PDB file of C-alpha atoms in Angstrom:
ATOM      1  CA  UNK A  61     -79.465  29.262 -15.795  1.00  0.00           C
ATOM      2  CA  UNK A  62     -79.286  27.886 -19.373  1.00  0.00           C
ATOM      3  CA  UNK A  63     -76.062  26.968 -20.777  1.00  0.00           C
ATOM      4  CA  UNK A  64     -75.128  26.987 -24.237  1.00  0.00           C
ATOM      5  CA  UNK A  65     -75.276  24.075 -26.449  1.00  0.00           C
ATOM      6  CA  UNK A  66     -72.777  21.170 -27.007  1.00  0.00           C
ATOM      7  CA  UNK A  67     -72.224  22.392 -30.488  1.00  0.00           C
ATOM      8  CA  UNK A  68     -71.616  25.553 -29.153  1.00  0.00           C
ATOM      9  CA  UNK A  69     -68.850  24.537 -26.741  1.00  0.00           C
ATOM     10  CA  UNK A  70     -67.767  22.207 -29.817  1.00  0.00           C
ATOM     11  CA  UNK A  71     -67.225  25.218 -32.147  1.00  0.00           C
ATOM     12  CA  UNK A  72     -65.664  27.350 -29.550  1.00  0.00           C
ATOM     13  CA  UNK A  73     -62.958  24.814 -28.655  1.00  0.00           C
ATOM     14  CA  UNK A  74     -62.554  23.814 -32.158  1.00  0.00           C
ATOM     15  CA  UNK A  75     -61.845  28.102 -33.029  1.00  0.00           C
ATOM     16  CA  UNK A  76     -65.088  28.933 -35.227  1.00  0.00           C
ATOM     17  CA  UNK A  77     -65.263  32.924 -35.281  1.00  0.00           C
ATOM     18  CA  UNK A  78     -68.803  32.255 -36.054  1.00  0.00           C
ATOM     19  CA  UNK A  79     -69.729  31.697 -32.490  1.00  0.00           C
ATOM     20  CA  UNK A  80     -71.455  34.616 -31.156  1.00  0.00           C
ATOM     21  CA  UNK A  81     -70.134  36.998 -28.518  1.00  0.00           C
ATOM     22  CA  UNK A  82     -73.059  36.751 -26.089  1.00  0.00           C
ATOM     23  CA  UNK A  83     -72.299  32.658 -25.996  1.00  0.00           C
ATOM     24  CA  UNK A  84     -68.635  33.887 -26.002  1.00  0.00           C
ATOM     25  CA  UNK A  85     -69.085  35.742 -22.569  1.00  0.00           C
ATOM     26  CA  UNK A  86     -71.614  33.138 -21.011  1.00  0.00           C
ATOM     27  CA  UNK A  87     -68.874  30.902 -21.478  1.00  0.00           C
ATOM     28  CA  UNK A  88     -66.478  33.165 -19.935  1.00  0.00           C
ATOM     29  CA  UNK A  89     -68.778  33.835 -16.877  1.00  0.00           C
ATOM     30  CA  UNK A  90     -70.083  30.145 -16.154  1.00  0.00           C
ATOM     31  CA  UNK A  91     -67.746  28.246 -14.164  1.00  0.00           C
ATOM     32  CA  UNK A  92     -69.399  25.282 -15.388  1.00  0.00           C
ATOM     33  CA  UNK A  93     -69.371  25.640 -19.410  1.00  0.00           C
ATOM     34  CA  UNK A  94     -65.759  27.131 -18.839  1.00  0.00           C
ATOM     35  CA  UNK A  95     -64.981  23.988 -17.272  1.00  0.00           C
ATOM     36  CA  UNK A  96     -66.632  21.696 -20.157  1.00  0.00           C
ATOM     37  CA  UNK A  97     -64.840  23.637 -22.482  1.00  0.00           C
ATOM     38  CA  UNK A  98     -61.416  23.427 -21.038  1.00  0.00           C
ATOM     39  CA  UNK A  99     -62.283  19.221 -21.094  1.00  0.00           C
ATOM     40  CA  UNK A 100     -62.970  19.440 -24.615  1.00  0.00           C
ATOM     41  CA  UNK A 101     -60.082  21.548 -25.945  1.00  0.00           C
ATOM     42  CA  UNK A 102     -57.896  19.057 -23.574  1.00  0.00           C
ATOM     43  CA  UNK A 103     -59.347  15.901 -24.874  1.00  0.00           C
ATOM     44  CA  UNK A 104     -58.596  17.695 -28.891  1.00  0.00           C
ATOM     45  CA  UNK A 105     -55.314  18.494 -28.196  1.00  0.00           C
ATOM     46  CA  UNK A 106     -54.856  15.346 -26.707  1.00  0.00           C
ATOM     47  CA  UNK A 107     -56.429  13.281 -29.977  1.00  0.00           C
ATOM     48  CA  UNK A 108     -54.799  15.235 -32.401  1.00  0.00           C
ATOM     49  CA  UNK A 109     -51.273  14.618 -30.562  1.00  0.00           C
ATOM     50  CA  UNK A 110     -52.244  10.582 -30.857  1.00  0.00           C
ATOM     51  CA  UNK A 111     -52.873  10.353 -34.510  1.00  0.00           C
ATOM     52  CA  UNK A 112     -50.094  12.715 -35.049  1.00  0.00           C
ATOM     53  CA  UNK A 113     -51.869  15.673 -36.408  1.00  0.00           C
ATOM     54  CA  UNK A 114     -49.005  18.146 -36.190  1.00  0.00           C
ATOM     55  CA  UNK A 115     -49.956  20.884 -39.200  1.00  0.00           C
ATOM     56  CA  UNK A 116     -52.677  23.151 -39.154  1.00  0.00           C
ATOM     57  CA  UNK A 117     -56.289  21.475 -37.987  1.00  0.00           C
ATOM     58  CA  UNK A 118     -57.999  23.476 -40.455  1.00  0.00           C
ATOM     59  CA  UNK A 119     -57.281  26.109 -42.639  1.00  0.00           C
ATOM     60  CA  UNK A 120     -59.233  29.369 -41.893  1.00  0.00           C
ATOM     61  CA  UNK A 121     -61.100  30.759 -45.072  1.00  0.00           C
ATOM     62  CA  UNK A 122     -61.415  34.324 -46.486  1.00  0.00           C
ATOM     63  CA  UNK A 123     -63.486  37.234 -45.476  1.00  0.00           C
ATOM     64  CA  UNK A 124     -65.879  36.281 -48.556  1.00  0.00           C
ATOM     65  CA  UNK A 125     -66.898  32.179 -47.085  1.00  0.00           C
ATOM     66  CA  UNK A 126     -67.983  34.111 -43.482  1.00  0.00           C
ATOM     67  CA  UNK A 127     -69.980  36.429 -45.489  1.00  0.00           C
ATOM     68  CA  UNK A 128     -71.865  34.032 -47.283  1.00  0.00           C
ATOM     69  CA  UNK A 129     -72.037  32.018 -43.965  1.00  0.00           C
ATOM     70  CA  UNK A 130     -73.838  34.572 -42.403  1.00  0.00           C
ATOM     71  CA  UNK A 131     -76.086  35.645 -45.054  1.00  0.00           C
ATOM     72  CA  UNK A 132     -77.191  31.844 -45.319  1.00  0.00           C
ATOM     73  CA  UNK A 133     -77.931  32.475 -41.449  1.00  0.00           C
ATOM     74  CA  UNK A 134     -79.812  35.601 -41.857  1.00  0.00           C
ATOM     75  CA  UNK A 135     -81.968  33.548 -45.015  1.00  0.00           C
ATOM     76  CA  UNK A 136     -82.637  31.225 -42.252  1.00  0.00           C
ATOM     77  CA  UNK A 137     -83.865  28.363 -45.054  1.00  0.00           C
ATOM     78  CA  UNK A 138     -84.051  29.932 -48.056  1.00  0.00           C
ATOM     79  CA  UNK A 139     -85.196  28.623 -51.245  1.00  0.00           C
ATOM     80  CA  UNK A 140     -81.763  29.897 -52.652  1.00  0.00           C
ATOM     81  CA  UNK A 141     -78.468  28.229 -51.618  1.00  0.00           C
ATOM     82  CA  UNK A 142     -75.552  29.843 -51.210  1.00  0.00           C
ATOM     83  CA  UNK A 143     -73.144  29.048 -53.890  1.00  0.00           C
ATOM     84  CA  UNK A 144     -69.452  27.939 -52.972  1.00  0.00           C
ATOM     85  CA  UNK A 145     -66.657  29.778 -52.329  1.00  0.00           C
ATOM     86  CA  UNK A 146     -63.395  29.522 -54.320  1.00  0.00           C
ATOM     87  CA  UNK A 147     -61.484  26.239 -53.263  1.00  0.00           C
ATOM     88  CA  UNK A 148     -59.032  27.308 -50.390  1.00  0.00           C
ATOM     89  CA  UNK A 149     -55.745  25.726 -51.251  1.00  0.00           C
ATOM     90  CA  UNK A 150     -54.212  24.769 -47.817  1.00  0.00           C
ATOM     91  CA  UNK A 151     -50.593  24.471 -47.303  1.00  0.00           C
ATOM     92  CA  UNK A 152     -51.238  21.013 -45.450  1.00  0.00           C
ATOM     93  CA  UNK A 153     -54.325  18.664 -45.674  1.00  0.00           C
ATOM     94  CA  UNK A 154     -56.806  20.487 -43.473  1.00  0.00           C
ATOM     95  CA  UNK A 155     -60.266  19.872 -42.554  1.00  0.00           C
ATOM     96  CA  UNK A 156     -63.072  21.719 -44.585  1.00  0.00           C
ATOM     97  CA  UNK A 157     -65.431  24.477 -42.921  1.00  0.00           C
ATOM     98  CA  UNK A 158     -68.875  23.310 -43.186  1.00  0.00           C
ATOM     99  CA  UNK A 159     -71.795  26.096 -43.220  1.00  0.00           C
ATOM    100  CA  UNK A 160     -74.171  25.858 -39.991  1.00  0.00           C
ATOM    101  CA  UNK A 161     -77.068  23.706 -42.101  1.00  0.00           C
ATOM    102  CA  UNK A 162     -74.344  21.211 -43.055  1.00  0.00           C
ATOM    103  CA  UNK A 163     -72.884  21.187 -38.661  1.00  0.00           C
ATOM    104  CA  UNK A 164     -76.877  20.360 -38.176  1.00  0.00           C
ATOM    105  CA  UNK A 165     -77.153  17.765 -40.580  1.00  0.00           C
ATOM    106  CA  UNK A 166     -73.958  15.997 -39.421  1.00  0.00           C
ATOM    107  CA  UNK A 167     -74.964  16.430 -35.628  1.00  0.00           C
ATOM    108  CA  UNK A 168     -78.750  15.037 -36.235  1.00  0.00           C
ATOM    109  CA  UNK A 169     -76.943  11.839 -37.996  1.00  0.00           C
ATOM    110  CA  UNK A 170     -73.672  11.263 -35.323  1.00  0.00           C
ATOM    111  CA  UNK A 171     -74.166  10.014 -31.864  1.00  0.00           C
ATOM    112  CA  UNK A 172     -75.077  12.942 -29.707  1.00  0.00           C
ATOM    113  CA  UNK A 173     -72.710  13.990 -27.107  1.00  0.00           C
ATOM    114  CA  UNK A 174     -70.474  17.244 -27.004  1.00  0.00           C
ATOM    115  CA  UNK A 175     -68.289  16.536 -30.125  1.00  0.00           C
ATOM    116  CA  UNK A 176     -66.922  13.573 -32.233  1.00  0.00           C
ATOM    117  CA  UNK A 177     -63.804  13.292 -30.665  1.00  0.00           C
ATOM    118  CA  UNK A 178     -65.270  12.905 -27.442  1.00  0.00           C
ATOM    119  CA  UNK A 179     -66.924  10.264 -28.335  1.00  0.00           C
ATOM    120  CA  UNK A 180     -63.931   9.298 -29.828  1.00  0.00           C
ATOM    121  CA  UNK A 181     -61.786   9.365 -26.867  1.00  0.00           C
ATOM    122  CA  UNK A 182     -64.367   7.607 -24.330  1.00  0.00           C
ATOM    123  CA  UNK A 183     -63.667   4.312 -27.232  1.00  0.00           C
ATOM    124  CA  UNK A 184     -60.492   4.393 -27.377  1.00  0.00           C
ATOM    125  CA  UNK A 185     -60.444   4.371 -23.262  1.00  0.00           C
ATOM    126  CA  UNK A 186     -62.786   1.330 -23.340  1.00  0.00           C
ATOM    127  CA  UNK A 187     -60.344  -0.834 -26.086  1.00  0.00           C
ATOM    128  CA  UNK A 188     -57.101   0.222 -23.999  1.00  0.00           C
ATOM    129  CA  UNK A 189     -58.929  -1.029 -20.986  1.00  0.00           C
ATOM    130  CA  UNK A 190     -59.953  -4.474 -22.124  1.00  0.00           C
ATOM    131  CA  UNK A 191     -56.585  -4.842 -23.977  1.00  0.00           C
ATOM    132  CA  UNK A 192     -55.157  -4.359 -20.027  1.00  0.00           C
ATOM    133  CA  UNK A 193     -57.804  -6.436 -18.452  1.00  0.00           C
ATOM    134  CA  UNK A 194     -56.492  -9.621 -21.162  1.00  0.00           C
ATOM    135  CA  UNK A 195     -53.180  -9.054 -20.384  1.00  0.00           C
ATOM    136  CA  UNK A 196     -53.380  -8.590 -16.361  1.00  0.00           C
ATOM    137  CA  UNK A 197     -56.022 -11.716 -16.420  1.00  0.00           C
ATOM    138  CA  UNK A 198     -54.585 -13.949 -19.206  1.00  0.00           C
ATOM    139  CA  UNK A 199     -54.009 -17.029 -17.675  1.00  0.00           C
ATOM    140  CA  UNK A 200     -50.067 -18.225 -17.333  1.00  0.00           C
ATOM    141  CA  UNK A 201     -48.882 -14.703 -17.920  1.00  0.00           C
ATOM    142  CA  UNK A 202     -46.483 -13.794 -15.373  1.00  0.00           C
ATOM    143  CA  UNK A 203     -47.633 -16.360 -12.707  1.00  0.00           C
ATOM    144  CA  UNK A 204     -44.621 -18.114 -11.167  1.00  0.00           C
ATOM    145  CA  UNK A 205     -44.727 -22.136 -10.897  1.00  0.00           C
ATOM    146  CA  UNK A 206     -44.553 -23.449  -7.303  1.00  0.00           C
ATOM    147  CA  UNK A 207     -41.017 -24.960  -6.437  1.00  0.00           C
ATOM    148  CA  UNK A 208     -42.126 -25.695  -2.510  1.00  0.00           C
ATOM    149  CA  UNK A 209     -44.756 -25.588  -0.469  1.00  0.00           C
ATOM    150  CA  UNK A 210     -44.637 -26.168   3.342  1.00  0.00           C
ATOM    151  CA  UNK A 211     -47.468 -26.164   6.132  1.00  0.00           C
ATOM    152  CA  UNK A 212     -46.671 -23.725   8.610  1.00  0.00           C
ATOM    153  CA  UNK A 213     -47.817 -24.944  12.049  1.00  0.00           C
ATOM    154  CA  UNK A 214     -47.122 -24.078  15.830  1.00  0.00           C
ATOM    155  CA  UNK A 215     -44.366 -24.493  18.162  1.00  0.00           C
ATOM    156  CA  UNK A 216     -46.386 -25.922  20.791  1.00  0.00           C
ATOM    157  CA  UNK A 217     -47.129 -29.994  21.105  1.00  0.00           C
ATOM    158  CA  UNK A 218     -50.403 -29.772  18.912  1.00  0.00           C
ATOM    159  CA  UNK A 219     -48.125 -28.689  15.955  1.00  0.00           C
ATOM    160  CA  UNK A 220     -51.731 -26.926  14.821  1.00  0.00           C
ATOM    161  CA  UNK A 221     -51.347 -25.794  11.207  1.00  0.00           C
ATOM    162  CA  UNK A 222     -52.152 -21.786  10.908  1.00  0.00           C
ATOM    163  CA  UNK A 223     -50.803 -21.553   7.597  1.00  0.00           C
ATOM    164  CA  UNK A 224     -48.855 -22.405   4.357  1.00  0.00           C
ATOM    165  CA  UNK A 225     -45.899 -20.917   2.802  1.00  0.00           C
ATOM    166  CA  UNK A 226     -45.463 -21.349  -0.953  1.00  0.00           C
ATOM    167  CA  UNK A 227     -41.531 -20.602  -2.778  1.00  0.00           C
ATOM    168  CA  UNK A 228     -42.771 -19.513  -6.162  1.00  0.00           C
ATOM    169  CA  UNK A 229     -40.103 -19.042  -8.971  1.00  0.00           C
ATOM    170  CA  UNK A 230     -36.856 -21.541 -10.506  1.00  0.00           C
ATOM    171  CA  UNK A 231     -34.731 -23.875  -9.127  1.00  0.00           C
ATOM    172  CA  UNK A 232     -31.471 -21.263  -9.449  1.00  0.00           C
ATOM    173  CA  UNK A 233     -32.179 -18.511  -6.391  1.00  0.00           C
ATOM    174  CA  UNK A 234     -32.878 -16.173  -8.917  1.00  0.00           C
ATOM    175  CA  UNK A 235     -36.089 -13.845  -8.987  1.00  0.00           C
ATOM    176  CA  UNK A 236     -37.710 -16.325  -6.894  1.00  0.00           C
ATOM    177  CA  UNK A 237     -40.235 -15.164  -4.062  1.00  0.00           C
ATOM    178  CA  UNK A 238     -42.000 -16.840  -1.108  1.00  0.00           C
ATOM    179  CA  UNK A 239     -45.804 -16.985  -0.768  1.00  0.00           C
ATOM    180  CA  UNK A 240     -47.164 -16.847   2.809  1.00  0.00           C
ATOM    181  CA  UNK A 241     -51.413 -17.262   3.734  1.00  0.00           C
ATOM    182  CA  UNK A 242     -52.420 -18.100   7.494  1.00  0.00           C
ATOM    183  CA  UNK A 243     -55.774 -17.684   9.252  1.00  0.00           C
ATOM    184  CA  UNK A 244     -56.957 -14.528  10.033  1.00  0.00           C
ATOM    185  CA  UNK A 245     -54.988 -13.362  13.389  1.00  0.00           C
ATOM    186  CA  UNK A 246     -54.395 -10.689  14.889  1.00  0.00           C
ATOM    187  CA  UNK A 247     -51.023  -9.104  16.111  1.00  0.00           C
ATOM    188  CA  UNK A 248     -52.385  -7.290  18.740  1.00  0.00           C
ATOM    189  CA  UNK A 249     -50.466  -4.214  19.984  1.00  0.00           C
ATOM    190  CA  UNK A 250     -47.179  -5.048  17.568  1.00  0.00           C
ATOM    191  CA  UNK A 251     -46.853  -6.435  13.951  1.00  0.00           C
ATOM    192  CA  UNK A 252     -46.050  -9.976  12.003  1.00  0.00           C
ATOM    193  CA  UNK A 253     -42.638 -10.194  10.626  1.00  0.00           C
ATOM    194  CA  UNK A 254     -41.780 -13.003   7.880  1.00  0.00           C
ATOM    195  CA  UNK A 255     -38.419 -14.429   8.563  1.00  0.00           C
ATOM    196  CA  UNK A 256     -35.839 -17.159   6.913  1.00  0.00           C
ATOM    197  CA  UNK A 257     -34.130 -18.913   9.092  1.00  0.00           C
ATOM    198  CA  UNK A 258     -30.783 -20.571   8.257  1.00  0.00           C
ATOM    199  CA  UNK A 259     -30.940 -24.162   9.189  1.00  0.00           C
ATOM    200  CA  UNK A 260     -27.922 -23.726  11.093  1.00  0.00           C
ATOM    201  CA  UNK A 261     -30.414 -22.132  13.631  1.00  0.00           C
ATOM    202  CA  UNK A 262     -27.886 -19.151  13.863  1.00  0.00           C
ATOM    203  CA  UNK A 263     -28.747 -16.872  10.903  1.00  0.00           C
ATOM    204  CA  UNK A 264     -31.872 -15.208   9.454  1.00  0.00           C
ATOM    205  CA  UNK A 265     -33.403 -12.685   7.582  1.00  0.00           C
ATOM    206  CA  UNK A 266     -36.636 -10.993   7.193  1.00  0.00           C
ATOM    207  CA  UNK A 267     -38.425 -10.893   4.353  1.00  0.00           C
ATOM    208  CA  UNK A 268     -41.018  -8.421   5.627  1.00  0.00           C
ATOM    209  CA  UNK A 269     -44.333  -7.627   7.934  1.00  0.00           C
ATOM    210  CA  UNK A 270     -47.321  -9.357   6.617  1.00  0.00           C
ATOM    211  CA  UNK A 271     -50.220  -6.897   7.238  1.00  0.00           C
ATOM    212  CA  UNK A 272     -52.859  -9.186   5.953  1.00  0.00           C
ATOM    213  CA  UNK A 273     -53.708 -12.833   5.784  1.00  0.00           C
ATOM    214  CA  UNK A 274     -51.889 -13.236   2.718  1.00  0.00           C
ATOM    215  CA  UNK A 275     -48.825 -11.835   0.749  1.00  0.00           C
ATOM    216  CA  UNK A 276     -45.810 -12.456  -1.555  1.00  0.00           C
ATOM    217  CA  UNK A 277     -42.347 -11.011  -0.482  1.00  0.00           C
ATOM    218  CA  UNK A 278     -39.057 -11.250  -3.080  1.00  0.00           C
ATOM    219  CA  UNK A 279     -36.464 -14.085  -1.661  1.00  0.00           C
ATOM    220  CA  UNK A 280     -32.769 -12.608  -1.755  1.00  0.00           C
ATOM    221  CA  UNK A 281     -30.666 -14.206  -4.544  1.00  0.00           C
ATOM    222  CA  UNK A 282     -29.597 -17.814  -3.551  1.00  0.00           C
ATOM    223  CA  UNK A 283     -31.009 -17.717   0.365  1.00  0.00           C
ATOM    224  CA  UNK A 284     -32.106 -21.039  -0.422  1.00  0.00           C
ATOM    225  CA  UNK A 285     -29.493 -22.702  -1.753  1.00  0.00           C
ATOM    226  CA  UNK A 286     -27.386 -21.118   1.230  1.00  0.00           C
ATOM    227  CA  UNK A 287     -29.890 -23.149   3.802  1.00  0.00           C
ATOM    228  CA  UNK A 288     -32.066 -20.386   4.454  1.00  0.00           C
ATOM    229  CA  UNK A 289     -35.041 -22.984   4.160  1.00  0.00           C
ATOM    230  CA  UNK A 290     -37.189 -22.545   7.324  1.00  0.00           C
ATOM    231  CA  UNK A 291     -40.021 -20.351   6.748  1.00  0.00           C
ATOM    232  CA  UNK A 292     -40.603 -18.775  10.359  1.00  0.00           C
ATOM    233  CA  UNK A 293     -43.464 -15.307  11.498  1.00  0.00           C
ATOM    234  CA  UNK A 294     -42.983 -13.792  14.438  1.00  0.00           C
ATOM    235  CA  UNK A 295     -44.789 -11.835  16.748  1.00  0.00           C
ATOM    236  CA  UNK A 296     -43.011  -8.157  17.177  1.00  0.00           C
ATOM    237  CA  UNK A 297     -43.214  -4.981  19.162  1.00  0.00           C
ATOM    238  CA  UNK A 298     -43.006  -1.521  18.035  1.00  0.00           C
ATOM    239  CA  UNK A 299     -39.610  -1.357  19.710  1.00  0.00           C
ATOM    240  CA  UNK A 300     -36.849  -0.249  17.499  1.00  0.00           C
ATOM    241  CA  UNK A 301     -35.322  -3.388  17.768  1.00  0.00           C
ATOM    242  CA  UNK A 302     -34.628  -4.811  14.116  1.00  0.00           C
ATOM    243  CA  UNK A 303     -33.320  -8.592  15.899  1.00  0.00           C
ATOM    244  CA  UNK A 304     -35.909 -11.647  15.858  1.00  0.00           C
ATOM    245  CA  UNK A 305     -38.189 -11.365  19.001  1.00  0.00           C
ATOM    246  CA  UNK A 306     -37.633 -14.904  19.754  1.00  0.00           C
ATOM    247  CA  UNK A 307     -42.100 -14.890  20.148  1.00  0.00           C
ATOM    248  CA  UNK A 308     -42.630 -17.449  17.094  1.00  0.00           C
ATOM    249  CA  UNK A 309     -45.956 -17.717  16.124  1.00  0.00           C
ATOM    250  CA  UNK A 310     -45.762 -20.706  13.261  1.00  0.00           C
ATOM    251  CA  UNK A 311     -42.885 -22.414  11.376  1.00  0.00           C
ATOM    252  CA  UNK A 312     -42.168 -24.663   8.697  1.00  0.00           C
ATOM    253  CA  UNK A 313     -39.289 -25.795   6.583  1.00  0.00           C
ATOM    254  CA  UNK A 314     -39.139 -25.535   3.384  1.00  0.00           C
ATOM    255  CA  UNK A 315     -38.589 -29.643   1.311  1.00  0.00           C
ATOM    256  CA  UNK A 316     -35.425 -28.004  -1.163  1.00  0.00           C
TER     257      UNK A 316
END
């Protein structure tokens, strides 16, 4: 099957009554020019929202321009050009209606692709995405200095280290947040929970399940300055039971 043309599709979405009906009702019928078309009238309504185009897009001309459009069509290069139409005098600045020869000269010197604004829109994607990339990778932008950092080792006699626990944020309990990395491990048939431990040895609370070798998990407001200073995971079970399993896998106290 051929499909129509990107100008075509361009002039439909864009409202030229020039187009003819037999592209008109291809268009209609082909699930995939309908669907190219419905991109490009998107991505022009979107554009024109973004630069704040709210009055007319272009002002449509008299009876007398189309006539002289199409006989310049029918002359199909004449010697003789068509002379200009009276100036249309639009309401609101509006974009003028070239003649076809003029929409082939501008296509044969503009990038090809289905329409300037398309092309348009895939640049403006490509700046917004390297202005995001320099602010998610520009270094010391939201990174939080390291107040602590503890080993976290096992309960047994060989006091092996598995792991490290980092307390990331300032020195007055606010915002701060506690960085945990061990070796890879797995739970088996339950989870591992992230706990603070009060150094009273009587209180705790859980920070969270860490589901991978690594992860960062929001310290409640002034846990550490209340003692809660011993970073502690735990193996659990799938048990409904919300209280410390007493099966600790590493520990380590936090120097504050």
């Amino acid at each position: 099957m051929t499909h129509v043309s990107d100008d075509v599709l361009a002039a439909i979405a864009l409202g030229d009554p020039d187009v003819g009906p037999a592209d008109r009702d291809h268009v209609d019928s082909c699930p995939v020019c309908s669907e190219e078309l419905a991109e490009l009238v998107q991505v022009h309504g979107l554009l024109r929202e973004e630069v704040g185009m709210r009055g007319a897009h272009r002002v449509e001309p008299g009876p007398e321009l189309w006539e002289r459009i199409a006989a310049e069509a029918r002359d199909d290069g004449a010697a003789e050009s068509v002379q200009p139409a009276e100036p249309v005098q639009p309401a609101e600045p509006a974009e003028p209606v070239p003649s076809i020869a003029a929409r082939r000269a501008a296509k044969a010197s503009r990038p090809s692709g289905r329409s300037w604004w398309l092309v348009a829109a895939a640049a403006a994607c490509v700046l917004l995405g390297v202005l995001v990339g320099r602010a998610v990778w520009a270094p010391g932008g939201t990174t939080l200095p390291v107040v602590a950092s503890v080993p976290l080792t096992t309960l047994d006699a060989s006091k092996q280290q598995e792991g490290t626990a980092q307390l990331l944020g300032g020195q007055g309990g606010q915002g701060q947040e506690l960085k945990v990395a061990t070796q890879p491990m797995s739970p088996g048939s339950g989870y591992v929970e992230v706990w603070l431990i009060n150094q009273d040895g009587k209180r705790m609370v859980s920070l969270g399940i860490l589901s991978s070798d690594q992860a960062t998990f929001p310290v409640p407001p002034d846990a550490i300055s209340q003692g809660y200073t011993i970073v502690d995971l735990s193996h659990e079970q799938f048990d409904d039971r919300p209280q410390h399993s007493g099966d600790s896998i590493m520990r380590g106290t936090l120097p504050v």
